[in-house]
């Protein structure tokens, strides 16, 4: 076997050993038992009602697709607006800077 296979084999065995050791704790065993029961009941339900589950998955997928489409449209709008906003901000900054300079010049001239 290659070194890589040995590594993953060791990782798997270590995980299994760690999981087995953690099950020595009674509260952990009880929680795991409850989780396994919940999961198995959900899997059983899904297997017995595949049409319902497929419908839920389909509606969720459609909703996510609509949301993504909406976000893509908004991003495109922002891309179009960004240069316009940038120009407006620059014009506003320039106009305020010019008016501030004019006021300072007036103050200096009046003081003289």
PDB file of C-alpha atoms in Angstrom:
ATOM      1  CA  UNK A   1       0.000   0.000   0.000  1.00  0.00           C
ATOM      2  CA  UNK A   2       1.107   3.554  -0.596  1.00  0.00           C
ATOM      3  CA  UNK A   3       1.869   6.036   2.151  1.00  0.00           C
ATOM      4  CA  UNK A   4      -1.238   8.042   1.239  1.00  0.00           C
ATOM      5  CA  UNK A   5      -3.506   5.038   1.722  1.00  0.00           C
ATOM      6  CA  UNK A   6      -1.852   4.327   5.074  1.00  0.00           C
ATOM      7  CA  UNK A   7      -2.476   7.903   6.165  1.00  0.00           C
ATOM      8  CA  UNK A   8      -6.195   7.801   5.390  1.00  0.00           C
ATOM      9  CA  UNK A   9      -6.516   4.339   6.890  1.00  0.00           C
ATOM     10  CA  UNK A  10      -4.903   5.640  10.069  1.00  0.00           C
ATOM     11  CA  UNK A  11      -7.193   8.670  10.083  1.00  0.00           C
ATOM     12  CA  UNK A  12     -10.270   6.448   9.764  1.00  0.00           C
ATOM     13  CA  UNK A  13      -9.122   4.078  12.496  1.00  0.00           C
ATOM     14  CA  UNK A  14      -8.307   7.012  14.780  1.00  0.00           C
ATOM     15  CA  UNK A  15     -11.736   8.539  14.215  1.00  0.00           C
ATOM     16  CA  UNK A  16     -13.435   5.230  14.931  1.00  0.00           C
ATOM     17  CA  UNK A  17     -11.387   4.760  18.094  1.00  0.00           C
ATOM     18  CA  UNK A  18     -12.163   8.303  19.243  1.00  0.00           C
ATOM     19  CA  UNK A  19     -15.861   7.809  18.570  1.00  0.00           C
ATOM     20  CA  UNK A  20     -15.884   4.523  20.492  1.00  0.00           C
ATOM     21  CA  UNK A  21     -14.080   6.077  23.453  1.00  0.00           C
ATOM     22  CA  UNK A  22     -16.492   9.028  23.531  1.00  0.00           C
ATOM     23  CA  UNK A  23     -19.397   6.559  23.774  1.00  0.00           C
ATOM     24  CA  UNK A  24     -18.093   5.421  27.172  1.00  0.00           C
ATOM     25  CA  UNK A  25     -19.739   8.587  28.551  1.00  0.00           C
ATOM     26  CA  UNK A  26     -23.404   7.802  29.354  1.00  0.00           C
ATOM     27  CA  UNK A  27     -24.889  11.243  28.447  1.00  0.00           C
ATOM     28  CA  UNK A  28     -23.064  11.119  25.104  1.00  0.00           C
ATOM     29  CA  UNK A  29     -24.515   7.666  24.422  1.00  0.00           C
ATOM     30  CA  UNK A  30     -28.027   8.911  25.219  1.00  0.00           C
ATOM     31  CA  UNK A  31     -27.688  11.940  22.948  1.00  0.00           C
ATOM     32  CA  UNK A  32     -26.308   9.793  20.138  1.00  0.00           C
ATOM     33  CA  UNK A  33     -29.167   7.316  20.570  1.00  0.00           C
ATOM     34  CA  UNK A  34     -31.723  10.154  20.298  1.00  0.00           C
ATOM     35  CA  UNK A  35     -29.977  11.592  17.234  1.00  0.00           C
ATOM     36  CA  UNK A  36     -29.866   8.215  15.502  1.00  0.00           C
ATOM     37  CA  UNK A  37     -33.572   7.664  16.227  1.00  0.00           C
ATOM     38  CA  UNK A  38     -34.513  11.123  14.876  1.00  0.00           C
ATOM     39  CA  UNK A  39     -32.404  10.642  11.768  1.00  0.00           C
ATOM     40  CA  UNK A  40     -33.732   7.171  11.067  1.00  0.00           C
ATOM     41  CA  UNK A  41     -37.348   8.348  11.452  1.00  0.00           C
ATOM     42  CA  UNK A  42     -36.708  11.232   9.031  1.00  0.00           C
ATOM     43  CA  UNK A  43     -35.060   8.913   6.507  1.00  0.00           C
ATOM     44  CA  UNK A  44     -37.969   6.468   6.814  1.00  0.00           C
ATOM     45  CA  UNK A  45     -40.467   9.285   6.230  1.00  0.00           C
ATOM     46  CA  UNK A  46     -38.581  10.493   3.163  1.00  0.00           C
ATOM     47  CA  UNK A  47     -38.440   6.970   1.746  1.00  0.00           C
ATOM     48  CA  UNK A  48     -42.175   6.476   2.294  1.00  0.00           C
ATOM     49  CA  UNK A  49     -43.168   9.894   0.877  1.00  0.00           C
ATOM     50  CA  UNK A  50     -40.745  10.577  -1.986  1.00  0.00           C
ATOM     51  CA  UNK A  51     -43.184  12.777  -3.949  1.00  0.00           C
ATOM     52  CA  UNK A  52     -43.699  15.175  -1.055  1.00  0.00           C
ATOM     53  CA  UNK A  53     -39.995  15.443  -0.424  1.00  0.00           C
ATOM     54  CA  UNK A  54     -39.278  16.011  -4.110  1.00  0.00           C
ATOM     55  CA  UNK A  55     -41.915  18.759  -4.163  1.00  0.00           C
ATOM     56  CA  UNK A  56     -40.310  20.505  -1.190  1.00  0.00           C
ATOM     57  CA  UNK A  57     -36.876  20.252  -2.785  1.00  0.00           C
ATOM     58  CA  UNK A  58     -38.237  21.562  -6.093  1.00  0.00           C
ATOM     59  CA  UNK A  59     -39.991  24.548  -4.466  1.00  0.00           C
ATOM     60  CA  UNK A  60     -36.893  25.355  -2.430  1.00  0.00           C
ATOM     61  CA  UNK A  61     -34.741  25.175  -5.558  1.00  0.00           C
ATOM     62  CA  UNK A  62     -37.158  27.468  -7.436  1.00  0.00           C
ATOM     63  CA  UNK A  63     -37.139  29.990  -4.568  1.00  0.00           C
ATOM     64  CA  UNK A  64     -33.336  29.974  -4.431  1.00  0.00           C
ATOM     65  CA  UNK A  65     -33.195  30.433  -8.207  1.00  0.00           C
ATOM     66  CA  UNK A  66     -35.546  33.422  -7.985  1.00  0.00           C
ATOM     67  CA  UNK A  67     -33.490  34.926  -5.171  1.00  0.00           C
ATOM     68  CA  UNK A  68     -30.263  34.504  -7.137  1.00  0.00           C
ATOM     69  CA  UNK A  69     -31.857  36.070 -10.211  1.00  0.00           C
ATOM     70  CA  UNK A  70     -33.026  39.037  -8.127  1.00  0.00           C
ATOM     71  CA  UNK A  71     -29.557  39.496  -6.642  1.00  0.00           C
ATOM     72  CA  UNK A  72     -27.913  39.315 -10.075  1.00  0.00           C
ATOM     73  CA  UNK A  73     -30.298  42.014 -11.334  1.00  0.00           C
ATOM     74  CA  UNK A  74     -29.488  44.254  -8.346  1.00  0.00           C
ATOM     75  CA  UNK A  75     -25.749  43.765  -8.827  1.00  0.00           C
ATOM     76  CA  UNK A  76     -26.115  44.726 -12.483  1.00  0.00           C
ATOM     77  CA  UNK A  77     -28.060  47.853 -11.488  1.00  0.00           C
ATOM     78  CA  UNK A  78     -25.295  48.779  -9.051  1.00  0.00           C
ATOM     79  CA  UNK A  79     -22.673  48.303 -11.739  1.00  0.00           C
ATOM     80  CA  UNK A  80     -24.555  50.699 -13.975  1.00  0.00           C
ATOM     81  CA  UNK A  81     -25.138  53.247 -11.200  1.00  0.00           C
ATOM     82  CA  UNK A  82     -21.633  53.242  -9.748  1.00  0.00           C
ATOM     83  CA  UNK A  83     -20.001  55.430 -12.451  1.00  0.00           C
ATOM     84  CA  UNK A  84     -22.931  57.880 -12.274  1.00  0.00           C
ATOM     85  CA  UNK A  85     -22.720  58.129  -8.489  1.00  0.00           C
ATOM     86  CA  UNK A  86     -18.967  58.544  -8.703  1.00  0.00           C
ATOM     87  CA  UNK A  87     -19.392  61.467 -11.121  1.00  0.00           C
ATOM     88  CA  UNK A  88     -22.044  63.094  -8.913  1.00  0.00           C
ATOM     89  CA  UNK A  89     -19.854  62.795  -5.824  1.00  0.00           C
ATOM     90  CA  UNK A  90     -16.893  64.266  -7.703  1.00  0.00           C
ATOM     91  CA  UNK A  91     -18.984  67.185  -8.987  1.00  0.00           C
ATOM     92  CA  UNK A  92     -20.356  67.843  -5.508  1.00  0.00           C
ATOM     93  CA  UNK A  93     -16.886  67.737  -4.004  1.00  0.00           C
ATOM     94  CA  UNK A  94     -15.555  70.096  -6.670  1.00  0.00           C
ATOM     95  CA  UNK A  95     -18.392  72.567  -6.181  1.00  0.00           C
ATOM     96  CA  UNK A  96     -17.964  72.609  -2.401  1.00  0.00           C
ATOM     97  CA  UNK A  97     -14.226  72.966  -2.719  1.00  0.00           C
ATOM     98  CA  UNK A  98     -14.600  75.908  -5.103  1.00  0.00           C
ATOM     99  CA  UNK A  99     -17.156  77.662  -2.900  1.00  0.00           C
ATOM    100  CA  UNK A 100     -14.939  77.161   0.166  1.00  0.00           C
ATOM    101  CA  UNK A 101     -11.997  78.661  -1.707  1.00  0.00           C
ATOM    102  CA  UNK A 102     -14.104  81.632  -2.791  1.00  0.00           C
ATOM    103  CA  UNK A 103     -15.282  82.266   0.786  1.00  0.00           C
ATOM    104  CA  UNK A 104     -11.718  82.136   2.084  1.00  0.00           C
ATOM    105  CA  UNK A 105     -10.607  84.615  -0.576  1.00  0.00           C
ATOM    106  CA  UNK A 106     -13.478  86.962   0.342  1.00  0.00           C
ATOM    107  CA  UNK A 107     -12.545  86.758   4.029  1.00  0.00           C
ATOM    108  CA  UNK A 108      -8.906  87.517   3.261  1.00  0.00           C
ATOM    109  CA  UNK A 109      -9.836  90.425   0.996  1.00  0.00           C
ATOM    110  CA  UNK A 110     -12.299  91.888   3.554  1.00  0.00           C
ATOM    111  CA  UNK A 111      -9.705  91.684   6.356  1.00  0.00           C
ATOM    112  CA  UNK A 112      -7.209  93.666   4.322  1.00  0.00           C
TER     113      UNK A 112
END
